[in-house]
PDB file of C-alpha atoms in Angstrom:
ATOM      1  CA  MET N   1      10.877 -21.156  18.027  1.00 80.00           C
ATOM      2  CA  PRO N   2      14.299 -22.666  18.084  1.00 86.00           C
ATOM      3  CA  THR N   3      15.979 -23.618  14.863  1.00 87.00           C
ATOM      4  CA  ASN N   4      18.872 -25.640  14.232  1.00 92.00           C
ATOM      5  CA  LEU N   5      20.963 -24.681  10.399  1.00 90.00           C
ATOM      6  CA  ASN N   6      23.809 -25.708   9.264  1.00 94.00           C
ATOM      7  CA  ILE N   7      25.012 -22.321   7.750  1.00 94.00           C
ATOM      8  CA  ASP N   8      28.422 -21.777   6.038  1.00 95.00           C
ATOM      9  CA  ASP N   9      30.277 -19.809   8.554  1.00 95.00           C
ATOM     10  CA  LYS N  10      32.173 -17.716   6.082  1.00 96.00           C
ATOM     11  CA  LEU N  11      28.769 -16.957   4.247  1.00 96.00           C
ATOM     12  CA  LEU N  12      27.241 -16.212   7.809  1.00 96.00           C
ATOM     13  CA  ASN N  13      29.914 -13.993   9.218  1.00 96.00           C
ATOM     14  CA  LYS N  14      30.007 -12.099   5.636  1.00 97.00           C
ATOM     15  CA  ALA N  15      26.531 -11.221   5.889  1.00 96.00           C
ATOM     16  CA  LYS N  16      26.774 -10.354   9.417  1.00 96.00           C
ATOM     17  CA  ARG N  17      29.786  -8.096   8.625  1.00 96.00           C
ATOM     18  CA  LEU N  18      28.296  -6.410   5.378  1.00 96.00           C
ATOM     19  CA  GLY N  19      25.033  -5.660   7.467  1.00 95.00           C
ATOM     20  CA  LYS N  20      26.521  -4.380  10.220  1.00 96.00           C
ATOM     21  CA  HIS N  21      24.384  -6.499  12.233  1.00 96.00           C
ATOM     22  CA  LYS N  22      25.598  -7.599  16.062  1.00 96.00           C
ATOM     23  CA  THR N  23      24.360 -11.077  16.040  1.00 95.00           C
ATOM     24  CA  LYS N  24      23.849 -13.670  13.629  1.00 94.00           C
ATOM     25  CA  ARG N  25      20.358 -14.361  14.450  1.00 94.00           C
ATOM     26  CA  GLU N  26      20.016 -10.726  13.201  1.00 96.00           C
ATOM     27  CA  ALA N  27      22.082 -11.223   9.680  1.00 96.00           C
ATOM     28  CA  VAL N  28      19.568 -14.598   9.042  1.00 95.00           C
ATOM     29  CA  THR N  29      16.466 -12.301  10.123  1.00 96.00           C
ATOM     30  CA  VAL N  30      17.291  -9.437   7.920  1.00 97.00           C
ATOM     31  CA  ALA N  31      18.459 -11.986   5.138  1.00 96.00           C
ATOM     32  CA  LEU N  32      15.013 -14.140   5.087  1.00 96.00           C
ATOM     33  CA  GLN N  33      12.992 -10.713   5.190  1.00 97.00           C
ATOM     34  CA  GLU N  34      15.137  -9.004   1.875  1.00 96.00           C
ATOM     35  CA  TYR N  35      14.596 -12.525   0.391  1.00 96.00           C
ATOM     36  CA  ILE N  36      11.099 -12.198   0.739  1.00 96.00           C
ATOM     37  CA  ARG N  37      10.734  -8.925  -0.160  1.00 96.00           C
ATOM     38  CA  ARG N  38      12.642  -9.516  -3.395  1.00 95.00           C
ATOM     39  CA  PHE N  39      10.422 -12.530  -4.845  1.00 93.00           C
ATOM     40  CA  THR N  40       7.179 -10.468  -3.509  1.00 93.00           C
ATOM     41  CA  ILE N  41       8.481  -7.508  -5.844  1.00 92.00           C
ATOM     42  CA  ASP N  42       9.272 -10.296  -8.718  1.00 89.00           C
ATOM     43  CA  GLU N  43       5.803 -11.602  -8.480  1.00 88.00           C
ATOM     44  CA  LEU N  44       4.231  -8.101  -9.042  1.00 87.00           C
ATOM     45  CA  PHE N  45       6.765  -7.490 -11.795  1.00 87.00           C
ATOM     46  CA  LYS N  46       5.023 -10.851 -13.846  1.00 86.00           C
ATOM     47  CA  LEU N  47       1.911  -9.162 -13.183  1.00 84.00           C
ATOM     48  CA  ALA N  48       2.743  -5.964 -15.331  1.00 81.00           C
ATOM     49  CA  GLY N  49       0.905  -5.869 -18.879  1.00 78.00           C
ATOM     50  CA  LYS N  50      -1.714  -8.678 -17.633  1.00 79.00           C
ATOM     51  CA  ILE N  51      -4.180  -6.252 -15.841  1.00 75.00           C
ATOM     52  CA  ASP N  52      -6.633  -4.578 -18.159  1.00 76.00           C
ATOM     53  CA  TYR N  53      -7.648  -0.443 -17.106  1.00 74.00           C
ATOM     54  CA  PHE N  54      -9.435   2.294 -18.915  1.00 78.00           C
ATOM     55  CA  GLU N  55      -7.132   4.978 -19.332  1.00 81.00           C
ATOM     56  CA  ASP N  56      -9.608   7.491 -19.524  1.00 82.00           C
ATOM     57  CA  TYR N  57     -11.315   6.352 -16.507  1.00 82.00           C
ATOM     58  CA  ASP N  58     -12.238   9.234 -14.131  1.00 85.00           C
ATOM     59  CA  TYR N  59     -12.143   8.134 -10.727  1.00 83.00           C
ATOM     60  CA  LYS N  60     -13.178  11.215  -9.047  1.00 87.00           C
ATOM     61  CA  GLU N  61     -16.820  11.453 -11.234  1.00 86.00           C
ATOM     62  CA  ALA N  62     -17.153   7.396 -10.225  1.00 84.00           C
ATOM     63  CA  ARG N  63     -16.896   8.404  -6.733  1.00 87.00           C
ATOM     64  CA  ARG N  64     -19.193  11.397  -7.081  1.00 85.00           C
ATOM     65  CA  ARG N  65     -21.922   9.092  -8.454  1.00 85.00           C
ATOM     66  CA  ARG N  66     -21.434   6.367  -6.288  1.00 85.00           C
ATOM     67  CA  ASN N  67     -21.777   8.739  -3.394  1.00 83.00           C
ATOM     68  CA  GLY N  68     -24.932  10.304  -5.351  1.00 76.00           C
ATOM     69  CA  ALA N  69     -23.620  14.014  -5.546  1.00 63.00           C
ATOM     70  CA  HIS N  70     -23.620  15.639  -8.869  1.00 56.00           C
ATOM     71  CA  ARG N  71     -21.537  18.415 -10.481  1.00 54.00           C
ATOM     72  CA  HIS N  72     -22.525  21.598  -8.997  1.00 54.00           C
ATOM     73  CA  SER N  73     -22.866  24.912 -11.246  1.00 49.00           C
ATOM     74  CA  GLY N  74     -19.817  26.451  -9.435  1.00 53.00           C
ATOM     75  CA  VAL N  75     -21.950  28.443  -7.125  1.00 53.00           C
ATOM     76  CA  VAL N  76     -21.105  27.305  -3.730  1.00 55.00           C
ATOM     77  CA  GLY N  77     -24.050  27.493  -1.326  1.00 55.00           C
ATOM     78  CA  ASN N  78     -26.766  27.300  -3.491  1.00 55.00           C
ATOM     79  CA  LEU N  79     -28.513  24.563  -1.643  1.00 54.00           C
ATOM     80  CA  PRO N  80     -30.426  25.571   1.352  1.00 56.00           C
ATOM     81  CA  LYS N  81     -29.575  24.657   4.608  1.00 57.00           C
ATOM     82  CA  THR N  82     -32.149  22.540   5.745  1.00 57.00           C
ATOM     83  CA  ALA N  83     -31.391  20.289   2.304  1.00 53.00           C
ATOM     84  CA  ALA N  84     -30.101  16.288   3.017  1.00 57.00           C
ATOM     85  CA  ARG N  85     -27.097  15.298   2.667  1.00 60.00           C
ATOM     86  CA  PRO N  86     -25.743  12.872   0.007  1.00 60.00           C
ATOM     87  CA  VAL N  87     -25.539   9.160   1.204  1.00 59.00           C
ATOM     88  CA  GLY N  88     -22.074   8.684   2.291  1.00 58.00           C
ATOM     89  CA  SER N  89     -21.144  12.290   3.034  1.00 56.00           C
ATOM     90  CA  ARG N  90     -19.316  12.883   6.362  1.00 60.00           C
ATOM     91  CA  THR N  91     -19.182  15.517   8.919  1.00 60.00           C
ATOM     92  CA  ARG N  92     -16.200  17.344   9.961  1.00 60.00           C
ATOM     93  CA  LYS N  93     -16.048  17.193  14.374  1.00 60.00           C
ATOM     94  CA  ALA N  94     -15.538  20.420  15.815  1.00 58.00           C
ATOM     95  CA  ALA N  95     -11.787  21.422  16.395  1.00 53.00           C
TER      96      ALA N  95
END
């Protein structure tokens, strides 16, 4: 969408030169993307220390419980071949 802006030529030319941009449009686009990126990062930093979490949380154990799998005794293949798979388990496709 065409937009007309009154931008300081010295400022725009300096941005164009420093960024090695071929066009003014490219310089403005990159500048806006960087502006948005920086403000997004600043917002994330403001959240630092505001999120509660458990340091001893074991996501692997939670995943096993969610999928219905339990820790095995360390013996591989201790289930009969006809045993049902746990809910949510995936099968690999043949290569």
